[in-house]
């Protein structure tokens, strides 16, 4: 991985730190990020990185209710299994939720719910790769790196936006 640059933005779910390389966005980190959840160095501050600028604009549009899909290029860091889980997360429709088991089944690994949950928890691209749309089989909100309060805020925002359109 080439050198990483970062810049922090304010959002309705708190301060988010965007990390990008010269190839794309690498991470969206939470204000109270758990140490080592995402294993990407912060690098140096640079608000002019084109992928940071693009992600910042797209996140602003998302929070304003005018964007339902992200198009910023990604430079994803993870194992092949994790990348596969994250690719499947990107297929979850806006304002819809799925279970860990649903993702495991979509990957043709129906017994891998727990592994899917672990990969979900390591998703470095919160919000952009919508792991907030994954819930327990019961429909209950479970674990989220940004906290359950923020998970609910994101799901409510998407539901409201969809109903307003």
Short mmCIF file of C-alpha atoms in Angstrom, two decimals:
data_model
loop_
_atom_site.label_atom_id
_atom_site.label_comp_id
_atom_site.label_asym_id
_atom_site.label_seq_id
_atom_site.Cartn_x
_atom_site.Cartn_y
_atom_site.Cartn_z
CA UNK A 1 0.00 0.00 0.00
CA UNK A 2 1.31 3.41 -0.91
CA UNK A 3 1.30 6.39 1.43
CA UNK A 4 -1.92 7.16 3.26
CA UNK A 5 -3.43 10.59 3.79
CA UNK A 6 -6.24 11.54 6.14
CA UNK A 7 -8.70 14.29 6.86
CA UNK A 8 -11.50 14.52 9.44
CA UNK A 9 -15.01 15.80 8.79
CA UNK A 10 -17.99 16.53 11.03
CA UNK A 11 -21.16 14.54 10.42
CA UNK A 12 -24.50 13.83 12.11
CA UNK A 13 -22.86 10.70 13.61
CA UNK A 14 -19.82 12.56 14.95
CA UNK A 15 -16.34 13.19 13.65
CA UNK A 16 -15.29 10.83 10.83
CA UNK A 17 -11.69 10.43 9.69
CA UNK A 18 -11.29 9.58 6.02
CA UNK A 19 -8.14 7.72 4.94
CA UNK A 20 -7.09 7.48 1.30
CA UNK A 21 -4.18 6.33 -0.83
CA UNK A 22 -3.38 7.42 -4.38
CA UNK A 23 -5.71 4.62 -5.57
CA UNK A 24 -8.86 5.30 -3.55
CA UNK A 25 -10.58 5.64 -0.20
CA UNK A 26 -9.19 3.13 2.35
CA UNK A 27 -11.19 3.85 5.49
CA UNK A 28 -13.88 5.86 7.24
CA UNK A 29 -13.00 5.80 10.94
CA UNK A 30 -15.19 6.70 13.89
CA UNK A 31 -14.35 9.34 16.48
CA UNK A 32 -14.05 6.73 19.24
CA UNK A 33 -12.50 4.07 16.99
CA UNK A 34 -11.28 0.95 18.81
CA UNK A 35 -7.53 0.62 18.53
CA UNK A 36 -6.53 -1.99 15.92
CA UNK A 37 -10.07 -2.57 14.58
CA UNK A 38 -8.76 -1.31 11.25
CA UNK A 39 -5.10 -1.96 10.58
CA UNK A 40 -4.31 1.04 8.34
CA UNK A 41 -1.88 3.79 9.35
CA UNK A 42 -3.33 7.30 9.62
CA UNK A 43 -0.63 8.79 7.42
CA UNK A 44 -0.43 12.55 7.03
CA UNK A 45 -3.22 15.12 6.96
CA UNK A 46 -4.24 16.23 3.48
CA UNK A 47 -7.65 17.68 2.68
CA UNK A 48 -6.67 17.87 -1.01
CA UNK A 49 -6.46 14.13 -1.66
CA UNK A 50 -9.02 13.70 -4.49
CA UNK A 51 -10.56 10.58 -2.91
CA UNK A 52 -10.92 12.29 0.47
CA UNK A 53 -12.60 15.26 -1.26
CA UNK A 54 -14.93 12.96 -3.20
CA UNK A 55 -15.82 10.88 -0.12
CA UNK A 56 -16.43 14.02 1.92
CA UNK A 57 -18.81 15.41 -0.72
CA UNK A 58 -20.62 12.09 -1.12
CA UNK A 59 -21.01 11.64 2.65
CA UNK A 60 -22.45 15.19 2.89
CA UNK A 61 -24.95 14.30 0.16
CA UNK A 62 -25.78 11.01 1.92
CA UNK A 63 -26.48 12.77 5.21
CA UNK A 64 -28.56 15.40 3.36
CA UNK A 65 -30.69 12.59 1.90
CA UNK A 66 -29.69 13.21 -1.71
CA UNK A 67 -27.31 10.25 -2.21
CA UNK A 68 -28.21 6.58 -1.87
CA UNK A 69 -25.15 5.01 -3.50
CA UNK A 70 -21.48 5.85 -3.17
CA UNK A 71 -19.20 5.99 -6.20
CA UNK A 72 -15.87 7.02 -4.68
CA UNK A 73 -13.13 4.59 -5.82
CA UNK A 74 -12.02 2.28 -2.99
CA UNK A 75 -8.59 0.90 -2.08
CA UNK A 76 -9.71 -1.92 0.20
CA UNK A 77 -7.30 -3.56 2.65
CA UNK A 78 -8.28 -6.96 4.05
CA UNK A 79 -8.20 -10.71 3.56
CA UNK A 80 -9.87 -12.27 0.53
CA UNK A 81 -12.74 -13.47 2.74
CA UNK A 82 -13.22 -10.01 4.27
CA UNK A 83 -13.16 -8.35 0.84
CA UNK A 84 -15.79 -10.83 -0.35
CA UNK A 85 -18.02 -10.01 2.64
CA UNK A 86 -17.58 -6.27 2.04
CA UNK A 87 -18.36 -6.68 -1.67
CA UNK A 88 -21.60 -8.45 -0.68
CA UNK A 89 -22.43 -5.68 1.80
CA UNK A 90 -22.33 -3.20 -1.09
CA UNK A 91 -25.17 -5.16 -2.73
CA UNK A 92 -27.53 -4.60 0.23
CA UNK A 93 -30.14 -2.10 -1.01
CA UNK A 94 -30.40 1.34 0.57
CA UNK A 95 -32.73 1.38 3.60
CA UNK A 96 -32.94 -2.44 3.70
CA UNK A 97 -31.44 -4.74 6.31
CA UNK A 98 -30.10 -8.27 6.04
CA UNK A 99 -28.78 -10.75 8.59
CA UNK A 100 -25.28 -12.13 8.89
CA UNK A 101 -26.77 -15.43 7.75
CA UNK A 102 -28.24 -13.76 4.62
CA UNK A 103 -24.76 -12.50 3.70
CA UNK A 104 -23.24 -15.95 4.38
CA UNK A 105 -25.86 -17.57 2.13
CA UNK A 106 -25.28 -14.99 -0.63
CA UNK A 107 -21.59 -15.98 -0.49
CA UNK A 108 -22.56 -19.68 -0.79
CA UNK A 109 -21.15 -20.28 2.72
CA UNK A 110 -24.37 -20.83 4.73
CA UNK A 111 -22.55 -21.88 7.91
CA UNK A 112 -20.24 -18.85 7.94
CA UNK A 113 -22.53 -16.41 9.79
CA UNK A 114 -20.06 -15.93 12.64
CA UNK A 115 -17.13 -15.36 10.22
CA UNK A 116 -19.29 -12.89 8.27
CA UNK A 117 -19.98 -11.08 11.56
CA UNK A 118 -16.27 -10.89 12.34
CA UNK A 119 -15.48 -9.54 8.83
CA UNK A 120 -18.36 -7.09 9.16
CA UNK A 121 -16.81 -5.78 12.38
CA UNK A 122 -13.49 -5.20 10.60
CA UNK A 123 -15.05 -3.26 7.69
CA UNK A 124 -12.75 -0.25 7.33
CA UNK A 125 -15.22 1.67 5.15
CA UNK A 126 -18.09 2.36 7.54
CA UNK A 127 -21.17 3.93 5.90
CA UNK A 128 -19.61 3.73 2.38
CA UNK A 129 -19.64 -0.10 2.62
CA UNK A 130 -22.95 -0.31 4.50
CA UNK A 131 -22.28 -2.74 7.36
CA UNK A 132 -24.88 -0.75 9.36
CA UNK A 133 -27.51 -2.57 7.26
CA UNK A 134 -26.63 -5.93 8.83
CA UNK A 135 -28.74 -6.98 11.80
CA UNK A 136 -29.27 -10.13 13.84
CA UNK A 137 -31.57 -12.83 12.40
CA UNK A 138 -34.18 -11.62 14.92
CA UNK A 139 -34.03 -8.14 13.34
CA UNK A 140 -32.37 -6.75 16.46
CA UNK A 141 -29.60 -4.17 16.05
CA UNK A 142 -26.31 -5.76 17.05
CA UNK A 143 -22.67 -4.71 17.24
CA UNK A 144 -21.51 -1.72 15.24
CA UNK A 145 -18.08 -0.06 15.34
CA UNK A 146 -19.74 3.37 15.44
CA UNK A 147 -22.07 2.29 18.28
CA UNK A 148 -25.69 1.13 18.16
CA UNK A 149 -26.97 4.71 18.51
CA UNK A 150 -25.21 5.68 15.25
CA UNK A 151 -26.35 2.47 13.55
CA UNK A 152 -29.95 3.45 14.36
CA UNK A 153 -29.35 7.03 13.15
CA UNK A 154 -28.07 5.72 9.79
CA UNK A 155 -30.92 3.24 9.34
CA UNK A 156 -33.52 5.87 10.33
CA UNK A 157 -31.96 8.41 7.92
CA UNK A 158 -32.15 5.90 5.05
CA UNK A 159 -35.72 4.90 5.88
CA UNK A 160 -36.85 8.55 6.11
CA UNK A 161 -35.02 9.47 2.85
CA UNK A 162 -36.64 6.56 1.01
CA UNK A 163 -40.09 7.51 2.33
CA UNK A 164 -39.56 11.15 1.32
CA UNK A 165 -38.70 10.23 -2.31
#
